Tab-separated table of C-alpha atoms and ligand atoms in Angstrom:
chain	number	residue	atom	x	y	z
A	18	MET	CA	44.098	-19.484	18.727
A	19	THR	CA	40.739	-19.336	16.974
A	20	ASN	CA	38.140	-21.914	17.856
A	21	PRO	CA	38.009	-24.398	14.962
A	22	LEU	CA	34.595	-25.891	15.735
A	23	SER	CA	32.394	-23.011	16.845
A	24	ILE	CA	31.931	-19.869	14.726
A	25	LYS	CA	31.992	-16.355	16.133
A	26	ILE	CA	28.963	-14.258	15.152
A	27	HIS	CA	30.124	-11.269	17.182
A	28	ASP	CA	32.265	-10.750	20.287
A	29	HIS	CA	29.618	-12.174	22.643
A	30	LEU	CA	27.932	-14.723	20.459
A	31	HIS	CA	29.007	-18.047	18.927
A	32	TYR	CA	27.324	-20.475	16.564
A	33	ILE	CA	27.504	-24.014	17.892
A	34	GLY	CA	24.837	-25.696	15.735
A	35	VAL	CA	25.128	-28.985	13.875
A	36	ASN	CA	24.307	-30.420	10.452
A	37	ASP	CA	22.016	-33.393	9.993
A	38	ARG	CA	22.778	-35.409	6.864
A	39	TYR	CA	21.511	-38.672	8.370
A	40	THR	CA	17.753	-38.082	8.647
A	41	HIS	CA	15.803	-39.156	5.569
A	42	LEU	CA	12.472	-37.639	6.557
A	43	PHE	CA	12.054	-34.579	8.802
A	44	GLU	CA	9.209	-35.259	11.261
A	45	SER	CA	9.207	-38.703	9.590
A	46	MET	CA	7.380	-37.140	6.633
A	47	TRP	CA	9.332	-34.492	4.732
A	48	PRO	CA	12.305	-35.568	2.540
A	49	LEU	CA	15.676	-34.025	3.336
A	50	PRO	CA	17.761	-34.479	0.157
A	51	ASP	CA	20.025	-31.618	1.256
A	52	GLY	CA	19.788	-32.273	4.998
A	53	VAL	CA	18.959	-29.706	7.647
A	54	SER	CA	20.866	-27.762	10.306
A	55	TYR	CA	19.896	-27.515	13.969
A	56	ASN	CA	21.243	-24.145	14.996
A	57	SER	CA	22.288	-23.379	18.539
A	58	TYR	CA	23.946	-20.274	19.952
A	59	LEU	CA	26.104	-19.510	22.960
A	60	LEU	CA	25.634	-15.992	24.302
A	61	ASP	CA	28.603	-14.916	26.401
A	62	GLY	CA	27.700	-12.254	28.952
A	63	GLY	CA	31.139	-12.288	30.615
A	64	ASP	CA	30.156	-13.380	34.125
A	65	GLU	CA	27.318	-15.507	32.823
A	66	THR	CA	26.687	-17.703	29.780
A	67	CYS	CA	23.499	-18.692	28.024
A	68	LEU	CA	22.680	-21.326	25.431
A	69	LEU	CA	19.868	-20.538	22.998
A	70	ASP	CA	18.123	-23.730	21.883
A	71	CYS	CA	19.757	-27.143	21.635
A	72	VAL	CA	20.021	-29.760	18.876
A	73	LYS	CA	18.597	-33.182	18.009
A	74	ILE	CA	20.011	-35.916	20.236
A	75	PRO	CA	21.914	-37.979	17.608
A	76	SER	CA	24.210	-34.972	17.160
A	77	VAL	CA	24.793	-34.382	20.852
A	78	SER	CA	28.501	-35.330	20.916
A	79	VAL	CA	29.388	-32.834	18.149
A	80	PHE	CA	27.240	-30.239	19.900
A	81	LEU	CA	28.942	-30.747	23.280
A	82	GLU	CA	32.373	-30.546	21.700
A	83	LYS	CA	31.501	-27.131	20.264
A	84	LEU	CA	29.864	-25.967	23.485
A	85	ASN	CA	32.883	-26.990	25.594
A	86	GLU	CA	35.216	-25.254	23.181
A	87	VAL	CA	33.469	-21.890	23.719
A	88	LEU	CA	32.886	-22.340	27.459
A	89	ASP	CA	36.548	-23.307	27.944
A	90	GLY	CA	35.909	-24.648	31.430
A	91	ARG	CA	33.364	-22.033	32.528
A	92	PRO	CA	29.889	-23.112	33.710
A	93	LEU	CA	26.764	-22.797	31.593
A	94	ASP	CA	24.296	-20.651	33.536
A	95	TYR	CA	21.175	-20.504	31.337
A	96	VAL	CA	19.532	-22.334	28.474
A	97	VAL	CA	16.706	-20.657	26.588
A	98	VAL	CA	14.048	-23.005	25.219
A	99	ASN	CA	12.476	-20.903	22.510
A	100	HIS	CA	10.729	-23.953	21.022
A	101	MET	CA	10.096	-27.395	22.483
A	102	GLU	CA	9.984	-29.551	19.322
A	103	PRO	CA	12.562	-32.310	19.928
A	104	ASP	CA	14.751	-31.309	16.978
A	105	HIS	CA	15.759	-28.502	19.386
A	106	THR	CA	15.292	-30.082	22.802
A	107	SER	CA	16.067	-33.802	22.697
A	108	SER	CA	19.634	-32.979	23.877
A	109	LEU	CA	18.333	-30.707	26.657
A	110	PRO	CA	18.269	-33.497	29.306
A	111	THR	CA	21.952	-34.138	28.543
A	112	ILE	CA	22.726	-30.449	29.064
A	113	VAL	CA	20.815	-30.469	32.361
A	114	GLU	CA	22.682	-33.583	33.477
A	115	ILE	CA	26.070	-32.008	32.730
A	116	PHE	CA	25.129	-28.615	34.216
A	117	PRO	CA	22.734	-29.470	37.083
A	118	ASP	CA	22.506	-25.842	38.310
A	119	ILE	CA	21.513	-24.449	34.912
A	120	LYS	CA	18.388	-22.300	34.752
A	121	ILE	CA	15.986	-23.106	31.932
A	122	ILE	CA	14.226	-20.086	30.440
A	123	GLY	CA	10.794	-20.742	28.957
A	124	ASN	CA	7.210	-19.499	29.187
A	125	LYS	CA	4.288	-21.018	31.079
A	126	LYS	CA	3.399	-23.275	28.153
A	127	THR	CA	7.006	-24.533	27.982
A	128	VAL	CA	6.692	-25.750	31.562
A	129	ASP	CA	4.088	-28.401	30.654
A	130	PHE	CA	6.074	-29.579	27.668
A	131	LEU	CA	9.276	-29.884	29.751
A	132	SER	CA	7.466	-32.046	32.264
A	133	ASN	CA	5.624	-34.184	29.695
A	134	PHE	CA	8.554	-34.741	27.362
A	135	TYR	CA	11.548	-34.936	29.725
A	136	ASP	CA	10.198	-35.022	33.308
A	137	ILE	CA	11.985	-31.724	33.955
A	138	SER	CA	10.310	-29.406	36.457
A	139	ASP	CA	13.103	-27.722	38.427
A	140	ASN	CA	15.172	-24.580	37.845
A	141	ILE	CA	12.773	-23.111	35.310
A	142	LEU	CA	12.649	-19.341	34.926
A	143	VAL	CA	9.241	-18.500	33.458
A	144	VAL	CA	9.101	-15.425	31.215
A	145	LYS	CA	6.161	-13.676	29.604
A	146	GLU	CA	5.735	-11.155	26.777
A	147	GLY	CA	8.322	-8.360	27.017
A	148	ASP	CA	10.235	-9.767	30.005
A	149	LYS	CA	13.947	-9.005	30.078
A	150	VAL	CA	16.530	-11.361	31.627
A	151	GLU	CA	20.069	-10.151	32.383
A	152	ILE	CA	22.799	-12.540	31.204
A	153	GLY	CA	25.961	-11.088	32.745
A	154	ASN	CA	26.684	-7.834	30.936
A	155	THR	CA	24.025	-8.402	28.270
A	156	SER	CA	20.314	-9.218	28.281
A	157	LEU	CA	17.559	-10.979	26.367
A	158	THR	CA	13.988	-9.765	25.915
A	159	PHE	CA	11.308	-12.324	25.130
A	160	TYR	CA	8.322	-12.123	22.776
A	161	MET	CA	5.684	-14.823	22.396
A	162	THR	CA	5.071	-16.168	18.871
A	163	PRO	CA	2.426	-18.883	19.484
A	164	MET	CA	1.954	-21.492	16.718
A	165	VAL	CA	5.113	-20.417	14.941
A	166	HIS	CA	5.542	-23.310	15.173
A	167	TRP	CA	4.057	-24.746	18.444
A	168	PRO	CA	1.916	-23.067	21.123
A	169	GLU	CA	4.905	-22.321	23.385
A	170	SER	CA	7.094	-20.883	20.612
A	171	MET	CA	8.790	-17.596	21.541
A	172	VAL	CA	11.726	-15.525	20.325
A	173	ALA	CA	14.524	-13.752	22.203
A	174	PHE	CA	16.006	-10.362	21.280
A	175	GLU	CA	19.431	-9.093	22.310
A	176	GLU	CA	19.038	-5.353	21.979
A	177	SER	CA	22.638	-4.084	22.056
A	178	THR	CA	23.493	-5.928	18.809
A	179	GLY	CA	19.952	-6.148	17.401
A	180	THR	CA	20.139	-9.949	17.355
A	181	LEU	CA	16.887	-11.885	17.063
A	182	PHE	CA	16.871	-15.565	18.065
A	183	SER	CA	13.860	-16.545	16.024
A	184	GLN	CA	13.628	-20.366	16.523
A	185	ASP	CA	11.726	-21.963	13.589
A	186	ALA	CA	10.739	-18.597	12.085
A	187	PHE	CA	12.937	-17.510	9.148
A	188	GLY	CA	14.361	-21.025	8.919
A	189	GLY	CA	14.672	-23.465	6.034
A	190	PHE	CA	15.893	-26.932	5.087
A	191	GLY	CA	19.459	-27.487	3.869
A	192	THR	CA	22.676	-28.012	5.835
A	193	LEU	CA	25.167	-25.182	6.346
A	194	ASP	CA	28.116	-26.446	4.315
A	195	GLY	CA	31.039	-24.415	5.567
A	196	ALA	CA	29.355	-21.040	5.351
A	197	ILE	CA	26.717	-20.074	7.896
A	198	PHE	CA	26.003	-16.402	7.027
A	199	ASP	CA	23.730	-15.004	4.327
A	200	ASP	CA	26.632	-13.034	2.801
A	201	GLN	CA	28.720	-16.222	2.422
A	202	ILE	CA	26.175	-18.309	0.516
A	203	ASN	CA	24.310	-18.402	-2.760
A	204	PHE	CA	20.752	-18.188	-1.432
A	205	ASP	CA	19.500	-19.711	-4.721
A	206	PHE	CA	20.679	-23.045	-3.267
A	207	TYR	CA	18.486	-22.480	-0.206
A	208	LYS	CA	15.439	-20.614	-1.497
A	209	ASP	CA	13.411	-23.592	-2.739
A	210	GLU	CA	14.286	-25.534	0.413
A	211	THR	CA	13.199	-22.557	2.538
A	212	ILE	CA	9.867	-22.403	0.668
A	213	ARG	CA	9.389	-26.170	1.115
A	214	TYR	CA	10.233	-25.895	4.813
A	215	TYR	CA	7.811	-22.990	5.264
A	216	THR	CA	4.924	-24.576	3.374
A	217	ASN	CA	5.389	-28.043	4.913
A	218	ILE	CA	6.012	-27.022	8.525
A	219	VAL	CA	4.647	-23.553	9.218
A	220	GLY	CA	2.323	-22.763	6.260
A	221	LYS	CA	-0.916	-23.731	7.942
A	222	TYR	CA	-0.124	-21.200	10.701
A	223	SER	CA	0.339	-18.303	8.279
A	224	VAL	CA	-2.123	-16.082	10.144
A	225	GLN	CA	0.020	-16.489	13.267
A	226	VAL	CA	3.177	-15.861	11.191
A	227	GLN	CA	1.702	-12.563	10.018
A	228	ARG	CA	0.899	-11.637	13.625
A	229	ALA	CA	4.480	-12.459	14.644
A	230	LEU	CA	5.914	-10.415	11.751
A	231	GLN	CA	3.842	-7.409	12.780
A	232	LYS	CA	4.933	-7.741	16.393
A	233	LEU	CA	8.640	-8.127	15.527
A	234	GLY	CA	8.416	-5.325	12.964
A	235	GLY	CA	8.822	-2.862	15.839
A	236	LEU	CA	12.285	-4.189	16.742
A	237	ASP	CA	15.526	-2.863	15.276
A	238	ILE	CA	16.634	-6.237	13.902
A	239	LYS	CA	20.188	-6.352	12.571
A	240	ILE	CA	20.947	-10.095	12.816
A	241	ILE	CA	18.517	-13.022	12.588
A	242	CYS	CA	19.654	-16.269	14.167
A	243	PRO	CA	17.041	-18.937	13.292
A	244	ASP	CA	17.044	-22.556	14.452
A	245	HIS	CA	17.452	-23.876	10.896
A	246	GLY	CA	19.327	-22.533	7.863
A	247	PRO	CA	21.524	-19.486	7.301
A	248	ILE	CA	22.144	-16.699	9.802
A	249	TRP	CA	21.123	-13.320	8.391
A	250	ARG	CA	23.642	-10.659	9.357
A	251	THR	CA	23.905	-8.599	6.138
A	252	ASN	CA	20.435	-8.619	4.619
A	253	PRO	CA	17.858	-9.828	7.181
A	254	GLY	CA	15.222	-7.989	5.117
A	255	GLN	CA	15.540	-10.688	2.428
A	256	ILE	CA	14.316	-13.530	4.620
A	257	ILE	CA	11.715	-11.314	6.340
A	258	GLU	CA	10.337	-10.396	2.909
A	259	LEU	CA	10.221	-14.035	1.776
A	260	TYR	CA	8.363	-15.079	4.946
A	261	ASP	CA	6.012	-12.133	4.510
A	262	GLU	CA	5.181	-13.157	0.916
A	263	LEU	CA	4.731	-16.812	1.838
A	264	SER	CA	2.535	-16.085	4.844
A	265	LYS	CA	0.380	-13.687	2.833
A	266	GLN	CA	0.042	-16.518	0.293
A	267	GLU	CA	1.096	-14.294	-2.583
A	268	THR	CA	0.813	-16.735	-5.491
A	269	GLU	CA	2.670	-16.782	-8.839
A	270	ASN	CA	1.284	-16.833	-12.355
A	271	GLY	CA	1.398	-20.544	-13.154
A	272	VAL	CA	-0.395	-23.859	-12.834
A	273	VAL	CA	0.415	-27.168	-11.213
A	274	ILE	CA	-1.586	-30.128	-12.556
A	275	ILE	CA	-1.528	-33.097	-10.202
A	276	TYR	CA	-3.037	-36.355	-11.372
A	277	GLY	CA	-3.596	-39.824	-9.965
A	278	SER	CA	-3.699	-42.397	-12.751
A	279	MET	CA	-3.263	-46.157	-12.690
A	280	TYR	CA	-3.338	-46.986	-16.405
A	281	GLY	CA	-2.805	-43.614	-18.088
A	282	ASN	CA	-6.372	-42.468	-18.835
A	283	THR	CA	-6.328	-39.637	-16.296
A	284	GLU	CA	-2.730	-38.788	-17.194
A	285	LYS	CA	-3.818	-38.411	-20.845
A	286	MET	CA	-6.390	-35.793	-19.733
A	287	ALA	CA	-3.695	-33.970	-17.707
A	288	GLU	CA	-1.518	-33.732	-20.819
A	289	ILE	CA	-4.375	-32.284	-22.892
A	290	ILE	CA	-5.139	-29.669	-20.209
A	291	ALA	CA	-1.447	-28.726	-20.073
A	292	ARG	CA	-1.327	-28.331	-23.888
A	293	SER	CA	-4.380	-26.122	-23.716
A	294	LEU	CA	-2.755	-23.963	-21.026
A	295	SER	CA	0.389	-23.668	-23.121
A	296	ASN	CA	-1.620	-22.782	-26.255
A	297	GLU	CA	-3.264	-20.021	-24.226
A	298	GLY	CA	0.155	-18.614	-23.326
A	299	VAL	CA	0.601	-19.915	-19.766
A	300	LYS	CA	4.342	-20.425	-19.353
A	301	ASN	CA	4.688	-21.952	-15.888
A	302	VAL	CA	2.938	-25.323	-16.131
A	303	ARG	CA	4.038	-28.349	-14.122
A	304	ILE	CA	2.452	-31.803	-14.282
A	305	ARG	CA	2.969	-34.082	-11.248
A	306	ASP	CA	2.033	-37.696	-10.594
A	307	VAL	CA	0.473	-37.737	-7.127
A	308	ALA	CA	1.622	-41.334	-6.561
A	309	LYS	CA	5.259	-40.568	-7.287
A	310	THR	CA	5.982	-37.004	-6.186
A	311	PRO	CA	6.414	-36.732	-2.401
A	312	LEU	CA	3.613	-34.820	-0.678
A	313	SER	CA	6.192	-32.350	0.584
A	314	TYR	CA	6.926	-31.055	-2.934
A	315	LEU	CA	3.226	-31.064	-3.936
A	316	ILE	CA	2.420	-28.855	-0.944
A	317	ALA	CA	5.203	-26.434	-1.909
A	318	GLU	CA	4.058	-26.207	-5.532
A	319	THR	CA	0.359	-25.851	-4.758
A	320	TRP	CA	1.256	-23.061	-2.320
A	321	ARG	CA	3.349	-21.321	-4.960
A	322	TYR	CA	1.128	-21.293	-8.065
A	323	ARG	CA	-2.183	-19.529	-8.414
A	324	GLY	CA	-3.578	-22.351	-10.560
A	325	ILE	CA	-4.133	-25.831	-9.153
A	326	ILE	CA	-5.722	-28.567	-11.259
A	327	LEU	CA	-6.383	-31.937	-9.640
A	328	GLY	CA	-7.281	-35.009	-11.689
A	329	CYS	CA	-8.145	-38.384	-10.286
A	330	ALA	CA	-8.968	-41.913	-11.337
A	331	THR	CA	-11.759	-43.663	-9.459
A	332	TYR	CA	-10.665	-46.259	-6.939
A	333	ASN	CA	-13.137	-48.183	-4.772
A	334	VAL	CA	-15.939	-45.712	-5.666
A	335	GLY	CA	-13.850	-42.773	-4.479
A	336	MET	CA	-10.556	-41.016	-5.021
A	337	PHE	CA	-7.346	-42.815	-5.871
A	338	PRO	CA	-5.866	-43.032	-2.308
A	339	PRO	CA	-2.734	-40.862	-2.855
A	340	MET	CA	-5.029	-38.083	-4.151
A	341	GLU	CA	-7.264	-38.518	-1.124
A	342	THR	CA	-4.201	-37.968	1.087
A	343	LEU	CA	-3.244	-34.875	-0.883
A	344	THR	CA	-6.711	-33.301	-0.704
A	345	ARG	CA	-6.969	-33.988	3.042
A	346	THR	CA	-3.593	-32.322	3.517
A	347	LEU	CA	-4.560	-29.325	1.385
A	348	GLU	CA	-7.764	-28.921	3.427
A	349	LYS	CA	-5.636	-28.459	6.543
A	350	GLN	CA	-3.272	-25.988	4.837
A	351	LYS	CA	-5.967	-23.240	4.951
A	352	MET	CA	-4.907	-22.112	1.488
A	353	LYS	CA	-6.226	-19.006	-0.235
A	354	ASN	CA	-5.588	-17.011	-3.417
A	355	HIS	CA	-5.904	-20.022	-5.720
A	356	THR	CA	-8.016	-20.998	-8.714
A	357	LEU	CA	-8.939	-24.672	-8.723
A	358	GLY	CA	-9.817	-27.000	-11.593
A	359	ILE	CA	-10.816	-30.643	-11.271
A	360	PHE	CA	-11.216	-33.610	-13.620
A	361	GLY	CA	-11.149	-37.387	-13.538
A	362	SER	CA	-12.073	-40.750	-14.966
A	363	TYR	CA	-13.703	-44.045	-14.045
A	364	ALA	CA	-14.069	-47.544	-15.387
A	365	TRP	CA	-17.638	-48.610	-14.542
A	366	GLY	CA	-19.146	-46.469	-11.742
A	367	GLY	CA	-17.871	-42.957	-10.919
A	368	GLY	CA	-16.717	-41.634	-7.565
A	369	ALA	CA	-13.449	-39.749	-7.898
A	370	VAL	CA	-14.884	-36.602	-9.527
A	371	LYS	CA	-17.773	-36.580	-7.049
A	372	ALA	CA	-15.240	-36.685	-4.192
A	373	LEU	CA	-13.089	-33.986	-5.842
A	374	LYS	CA	-16.217	-31.792	-6.161
A	375	GLU	CA	-16.864	-32.188	-2.442
A	376	PHE	CA	-13.272	-31.149	-1.741
A	377	ALA	CA	-13.618	-28.182	-4.113
A	378	ASP	CA	-16.888	-27.025	-2.522
A	379	LYS	CA	-15.289	-27.002	0.948
A	380	SER	CA	-12.015	-25.449	-0.211
A	381	GLY	CA	-13.179	-21.839	-0.399
A	382	LEU	CA	-11.096	-21.433	-3.571
A	383	ASP	CA	-12.315	-20.151	-6.957
A	384	VAL	CA	-13.457	-23.305	-8.762
A	385	LEU	CA	-13.580	-23.476	-12.558
A	386	GLU	CA	-16.847	-24.443	-14.221
A	387	THR	CA	-15.879	-27.211	-16.659
A	388	ILE	CA	-15.217	-30.555	-14.971
A	389	PRO	CA	-14.121	-33.190	-17.517
A	390	GLU	CA	-15.021	-36.758	-16.550
A	391	ALA	CA	-14.163	-39.651	-18.880
A	392	LYS	CA	-15.516	-43.198	-18.838
A	393	GLY	CA	-12.400	-45.206	-19.653
A	394	THR	CA	-10.166	-43.275	-21.999
A	395	ALA	CA	-11.020	-39.666	-22.920
A	396	LYS	CA	-13.157	-39.455	-26.110
A	397	GLU	CA	-13.536	-36.467	-28.382
A	398	GLU	CA	-16.041	-34.661	-26.152
A	399	ASP	CA	-13.933	-35.383	-23.033
A	400	MET	CA	-10.819	-34.034	-24.742
A	401	ALA	CA	-12.777	-30.912	-25.762
A	402	ALA	CA	-13.771	-30.470	-22.107
A	403	CYS	CA	-10.094	-30.765	-21.095
A	404	VAL	CA	-9.165	-28.071	-23.608
A	405	GLN	CA	-11.972	-25.905	-22.247
A	406	LEU	CA	-10.784	-26.388	-18.643
A	407	GLY	CA	-7.295	-25.284	-19.657
A	408	LYS	CA	-8.769	-22.218	-21.375
A	409	GLU	CA	-10.848	-21.304	-18.336
A	410	MET	CA	-7.746	-21.512	-16.123
A	411	ALA	CA	-5.709	-19.421	-18.580
A	412	ASP	CA	-8.492	-16.804	-18.679
A	413	ALA	CA	-8.606	-16.672	-14.879
A	414	LEU	CA	-4.829	-16.106	-14.760
A	415	LYS	CA	-5.035	-13.395	-17.437
A	416	GLU	CA	-7.626	-11.558	-15.388
A	417	ILE	CA	-5.286	-11.532	-12.387
A	418	TYR	CA	-1.853	-11.114	-13.979
A	419	GLY	CA	-2.736	-9.557	-17.333
B	1483	LIG	FE1	12.562	-26.944	14.173
B	1483	LIG	FE2	9.220	-26.854	15.070
B	1483	LIG	O1	10.998	-27.401	15.143
């Protein structure tokens, strides 16, 4: 009889992950309209068994049902903790309670996390770069991938089948609805959610992602088993290429205009800039209201497009607060390869444009010269400045993309 709950990846490996359709905000910040999967794998070495990463605690009963189905009464000998973030470890104490003799495989940084998060300090097998651990008739080799996504993050490689257990790397948002493999899905459904996951969760560590990609480039990878999203058994190159592009911050020809406006004066300027961009032939132009569009999507779009234009109304002699939050977030994203335009408005004393200029000066991005600033609603000269800003952005894009 086939196992109805777990899914066989190959003769010695089963998928026993779970879908989360109950969490509204990942890390209490990032919307999950299409949910997320917490992937977990059971490696069967014959005499010995090994779990690779766990799942978030609310799903523990589904997880245990799948695990027990594959174990079929056998003990669980090892659990690999590739990444300590609780979406993968909050069910670990339950596993340890059920299998008190289990050995936990982690690195020296994992040890501190295990103690601080779960008061676990026994039966830990500490591995370092390149260490190989035999699991019955198979083995796992470990490679450190610090800051992809936490300091202790590491990956495991099973050489005989070329299977990489990559934890957060090569993952994305979106539940696995029936299909789990790349050749069973339409990746178009997942691509935007993978980009949003990358830019929201891992983007700021892109330098470390590039380091990890170079290190893993030497392995003969045939299957990628990440901790979120589809398993890549047919075309792992597709997800490696997407992560490579995202971590190199290869931007697209297009512009996202994000405005903060309370009564429409700054929004009016955004519309004029967008018209100017369109008149100059720029086809990918998106306008977003910073107060309405979740930060998660704004981060993904600013990462994606070469052109970013930020416009802000003055509020308490500074930026409209949602724009202040956005600019602070963008500062931490360590973004590059962007051209930045800024504009704004005020009612009696300025402040927003001055604050945007300070952000622009610190950003390290190419900043456009014209900075429209309207007192109240945009007048003729302000509208002309908005048209000019759009033209300068279009010219900058033409220089790069032709
Ligand atoms: Fe999926 Fe960084 O945890």
